[in-house]
Coordinates of C-alpha atoms in Angstrom, one line a residue:
M1 CA 162.8 65.6 79.0
R2 CA 159.8 67.4 77.7
P3 CA 158.9 71.0 78.4
K4 CA 155.6 71.7 80.2
I5 CA 152.4 73.6 79.8
Y6 CA 150.6 74.2 83.1
L7 CA 146.8 74.6 83.3
F8 CA 146.0 76.8 86.3
G9 CA 142.3 77.5 87.1
D10 CA 139.1 76.5 88.8
S11 CA 136.7 73.6 88.2
I12 CA 136.6 74.3 84.4
T13 CA 140.3 73.6 84.4
E14 CA 140.1 70.7 86.9
M15 CA 137.5 69.0 84.7
S16 CA 139.5 69.6 81.5
F17 CA 141.1 66.1 81.6
D18 CA 137.6 64.5 81.5
D19 CA 136.6 62.6 78.3
G20 CA 136.6 65.2 75.6
G21 CA 138.0 67.9 77.8
W22 CA 140.1 70.7 76.5
G23 CA 143.1 69.7 78.7
A24 CA 142.9 66.1 77.5
S25 CA 142.8 67.4 73.9
L26 CA 146.0 69.4 74.6
V27 CA 147.6 66.2 75.9
K28 CA 146.7 64.3 72.8
H29 CA 147.7 67.1 70.5
F30 CA 151.1 67.7 72.0
N31 CA 151.9 64.0 72.4
R32 CA 155.7 63.4 72.2
T33 CA 156.4 67.1 72.5
V34 CA 155.0 68.7 75.7
D35 CA 153.8 67.5 79.1
V36 CA 150.5 69.1 79.9
V37 CA 150.2 69.5 83.7
L38 CA 146.9 70.0 85.4
R39 CA 146.5 72.4 88.3
G40 CA 142.8 72.9 88.5
Y41 CA 141.0 73.7 91.8
S42 CA 137.2 73.4 91.8
G43 CA 135.4 76.4 93.3
Y44 CA 138.5 78.6 93.6
N45 CA 138.6 82.3 92.9
T46 CA 141.6 84.6 92.2
R47 CA 141.8 85.5 95.9
W48 CA 142.3 81.8 96.9
A49 CA 144.5 81.2 93.9
L50 CA 147.0 83.8 95.2
K51 CA 147.0 82.2 98.6
V52 CA 148.2 78.9 97.1
I53 CA 150.2 79.9 94.1
E54 CA 153.6 79.4 95.9
K55 CA 152.6 75.8 96.5
V56 CA 151.2 75.2 93.1
F57 CA 154.4 76.5 91.4
P58 CA 157.4 75.7 93.7
E59 CA 160.7 77.4 93.0
T60 CA 162.3 74.1 92.0
E61 CA 160.1 73.8 88.9
E62 CA 161.8 74.5 85.6
S63 CA 160.5 77.2 83.4
P64 CA 157.5 75.9 81.5
L65 CA 156.6 76.8 77.9
A66 CA 153.3 78.3 78.9
V67 CA 150.8 78.7 81.7
T68 CA 147.0 79.1 81.2
V69 CA 145.3 81.2 83.9
F70 CA 141.6 80.5 83.9
F71 CA 139.7 82.2 86.8
G72 CA 136.7 84.5 87.0
A73 CA 133.6 82.3 86.9
N74 CA 133.7 82.0 90.7
D75 CA 134.8 85.6 91.3
A76 CA 131.8 86.7 89.4
C77 CA 129.3 85.0 91.8
L78 CA 126.9 87.6 93.0
V79 CA 127.5 89.0 96.5
N80 CA 123.8 88.7 97.5
R81 CA 123.2 85.1 96.2
C82 CA 123.8 81.6 97.5
S83 CA 127.5 81.4 96.4
A84 CA 128.4 84.8 97.8
F85 CA 131.4 83.3 99.7
Q86 CA 133.1 82.8 96.3
H87 CA 132.6 86.4 95.2
V88 CA 135.5 88.7 94.6
P89 CA 134.9 92.4 93.7
I90 CA 135.8 93.1 90.2
D91 CA 138.6 95.7 91.1
E92 CA 140.2 93.1 93.4
Y93 CA 139.8 90.4 90.6
K94 CA 141.8 92.6 88.3
Q95 CA 144.4 93.2 90.9
N96 CA 144.6 89.5 91.7
L97 CA 145.1 88.7 88.0
H98 CA 147.9 91.3 87.9
S99 CA 149.5 89.7 90.9
I100 CA 149.2 86.2 89.4
V101 CA 150.8 87.3 86.1
S102 CA 153.5 89.2 88.0
F103 CA 154.3 86.1 90.1
L104 CA 154.6 83.9 87.0
K105 CA 156.7 86.5 85.1
G106 CA 158.9 87.0 88.0
R107 CA 159.6 83.3 88.4
W108 CA 159.7 82.4 84.7
P109 CA 160.5 85.4 82.5
T110 CA 160.4 83.5 79.3
T111 CA 157.1 81.6 80.0
Q112 CA 154.1 82.5 77.9
I113 CA 151.1 83.4 79.9
I114 CA 147.5 83.0 78.6
L115 CA 144.6 84.6 80.4
I116 CA 141.3 82.9 79.7
S117 CA 138.1 84.8 80.5
P118 CA 135.1 83.3 82.3
P119 CA 132.6 81.7 79.9
P120 CA 129.0 83.0 79.4
I121 CA 126.3 81.9 81.9
D122 CA 123.0 80.4 81.1
E123 CA 121.0 81.6 84.1
P124 CA 117.9 79.3 83.8
A125 CA 120.2 76.3 83.8
R126 CA 122.0 77.5 86.9
L127 CA 118.7 77.1 88.8
L128 CA 118.7 73.4 87.9
Y129 CA 122.2 72.7 89.2
P130 CA 122.8 74.6 92.4
F131 CA 126.0 73.9 94.3
T132 CA 124.6 75.0 97.7
E133 CA 121.1 75.5 99.2
N134 CA 119.4 78.2 97.1
K135 CA 116.7 79.7 99.3
L136 CA 116.2 82.7 97.0
R137 CA 115.6 80.5 93.9
L138 CA 117.8 83.0 92.0
P139 CA 120.8 82.1 89.9
E140 CA 124.1 82.6 91.8
R141 CA 125.7 83.9 88.6
T142 CA 124.4 86.1 85.8
N143 CA 125.7 86.4 82.2
E144 CA 126.0 90.2 82.6
A145 CA 128.3 89.8 85.6
A146 CA 130.4 87.2 83.8
G147 CA 130.7 89.6 80.9
N148 CA 132.0 92.3 83.1
Y149 CA 134.6 90.0 84.6
A150 CA 135.5 88.8 81.1
K151 CA 136.2 92.4 80.0
A152 CA 138.3 92.9 83.2
C153 CA 140.3 89.8 82.3
L154 CA 141.0 91.1 78.8
A155 CA 142.0 94.5 80.2
V156 CA 144.5 92.9 82.5
A157 CA 146.0 90.9 79.6
A158 CA 146.4 94.1 77.6
E159 CA 148.0 95.9 80.6
C160 CA 150.4 93.0 81.3
G161 CA 151.2 92.4 77.6
V162 CA 150.1 88.7 77.6
V163 CA 147.7 86.8 75.4
A164 CA 144.0 86.6 76.3
V165 CA 141.2 84.2 75.2
D166 CA 137.7 85.9 75.2
L167 CA 135.5 82.9 75.9
W168 CA 132.6 85.0 76.9
T169 CA 132.3 86.6 73.5
R170 CA 133.5 83.6 71.4
M171 CA 131.0 81.1 72.8
Q172 CA 128.0 83.4 72.4
Q173 CA 128.7 83.5 68.7
I174 CA 127.5 79.8 68.5
P175 CA 123.8 79.4 67.9
G176 CA 122.1 78.0 70.9
W177 CA 125.3 78.5 73.0
Q178 CA 123.4 77.9 76.2
T179 CA 123.2 74.2 75.6
A180 CA 125.7 73.9 72.7
C181 CA 128.6 75.2 74.8
L182 CA 127.6 74.6 78.4
S183 CA 126.5 71.4 80.2
D184 CA 124.9 73.1 83.3
G185 CA 124.9 76.7 82.5
L186 CA 128.5 77.1 83.7
H187 CA 130.7 74.1 82.9
L188 CA 131.6 73.1 79.4
S189 CA 130.0 70.7 77.0
Q190 CA 132.0 68.8 74.3
T191 CA 131.5 71.8 72.0
G192 CA 132.6 74.3 74.7
N193 CA 135.7 72.2 75.4
K194 CA 136.6 72.1 71.7
I195 CA 136.3 75.9 71.6
V196 CA 138.7 76.3 74.5
F197 CA 141.1 73.8 73.0
E198 CA 141.1 75.6 69.6
E199 CA 141.5 79.0 71.2
I200 CA 144.5 77.9 73.3
L201 CA 146.2 76.4 70.3
E202 CA 145.7 79.7 68.4
A203 CA 147.1 81.6 71.4
L204 CA 150.1 79.4 71.6
K205 CA 150.7 79.6 67.9
K206 CA 150.8 83.4 68.1
K207 CA 153.8 82.9 70.5
G208 CA 155.5 80.5 68.2
L209 CA 154.6 77.3 70.1
S210 CA 153.1 74.6 67.8
L211 CA 153.8 71.1 66.6
E212 CA 155.8 72.7 63.7
T213 CA 158.2 74.4 66.1
L214 CA 158.4 71.9 69.0
P215 CA 160.7 68.9 68.6
I216 CA 159.7 65.5 69.7
D217 CA 161.7 64.2 72.7
L218 CA 163.1 61.0 71.3
P219 CA 163.7 59.6 67.8
D220 CA 160.5 58.9 65.9
I221 CA 159.9 55.4 64.6
T222 CA 160.2 56.8 61.1
E223 CA 163.8 58.0 61.9
I224 CA 165.0 54.6 63.1
D225 CA 167.1 52.6 60.6
P226 CA 165.7 49.0 60.3
N227 CA 169.2 47.7 59.5
D228 CA 170.9 49.4 62.5
P229 CA 168.1 50.5 65.0
L230 CA 170.5 51.4 67.9
K231 CA 172.4 53.9 65.8
S232 CA 169.5 56.3 66.2
F233 CA 169.9 56.3 70.0
E234 CA 173.6 57.2 70.0
G235 CA 174.4 60.4 71.8
I236 CA 171.0 60.5 73.6

């Protein structure tokens, strides 16, 4: 009955339905109007995302209102550090994003696509939370690299004519962003999740998608006549 918004991305998307997560906030915000569908895959980069996109979005699915595409944090892993197997060169990253957008536009021409850049990286914190054995004792990601991939993400959005959210810049506007916005130098804190939620709402609003423009799917309790309740359900 309800239209859908898909969230497609890596662990930052997969974790978005956690308590206080940006995906959970979208579910609560769009209650009675939109089904928010989680398609997050921890550790994935754009290369892997392209490999599975046909399974993630089968042809039988109806056209959703919007799809958020949130990759880049893993692509930006350094090629000579402990998470090198996740690294994707920046030129390929851009091409992969182009391919993802082209796939979504080809399947659902009316669906709004929102590209989200990788967030900034707190390098000292990454040393405290390694995902694999870190023999070099060096962070597997740097903020500079994340910034380069963020710029590439924004460039692709401009080239494809879709909306972009620049998290890398937005979060660094917060004093003490390293701990205010991030929980482990990469993943999001409550404040970081709130920023993503607010930025996505703003991006959707730019495309005319908001609570003011989206109808609820069944009669609201305020619309039901106490003297003849069933009348409100006629014709449904």
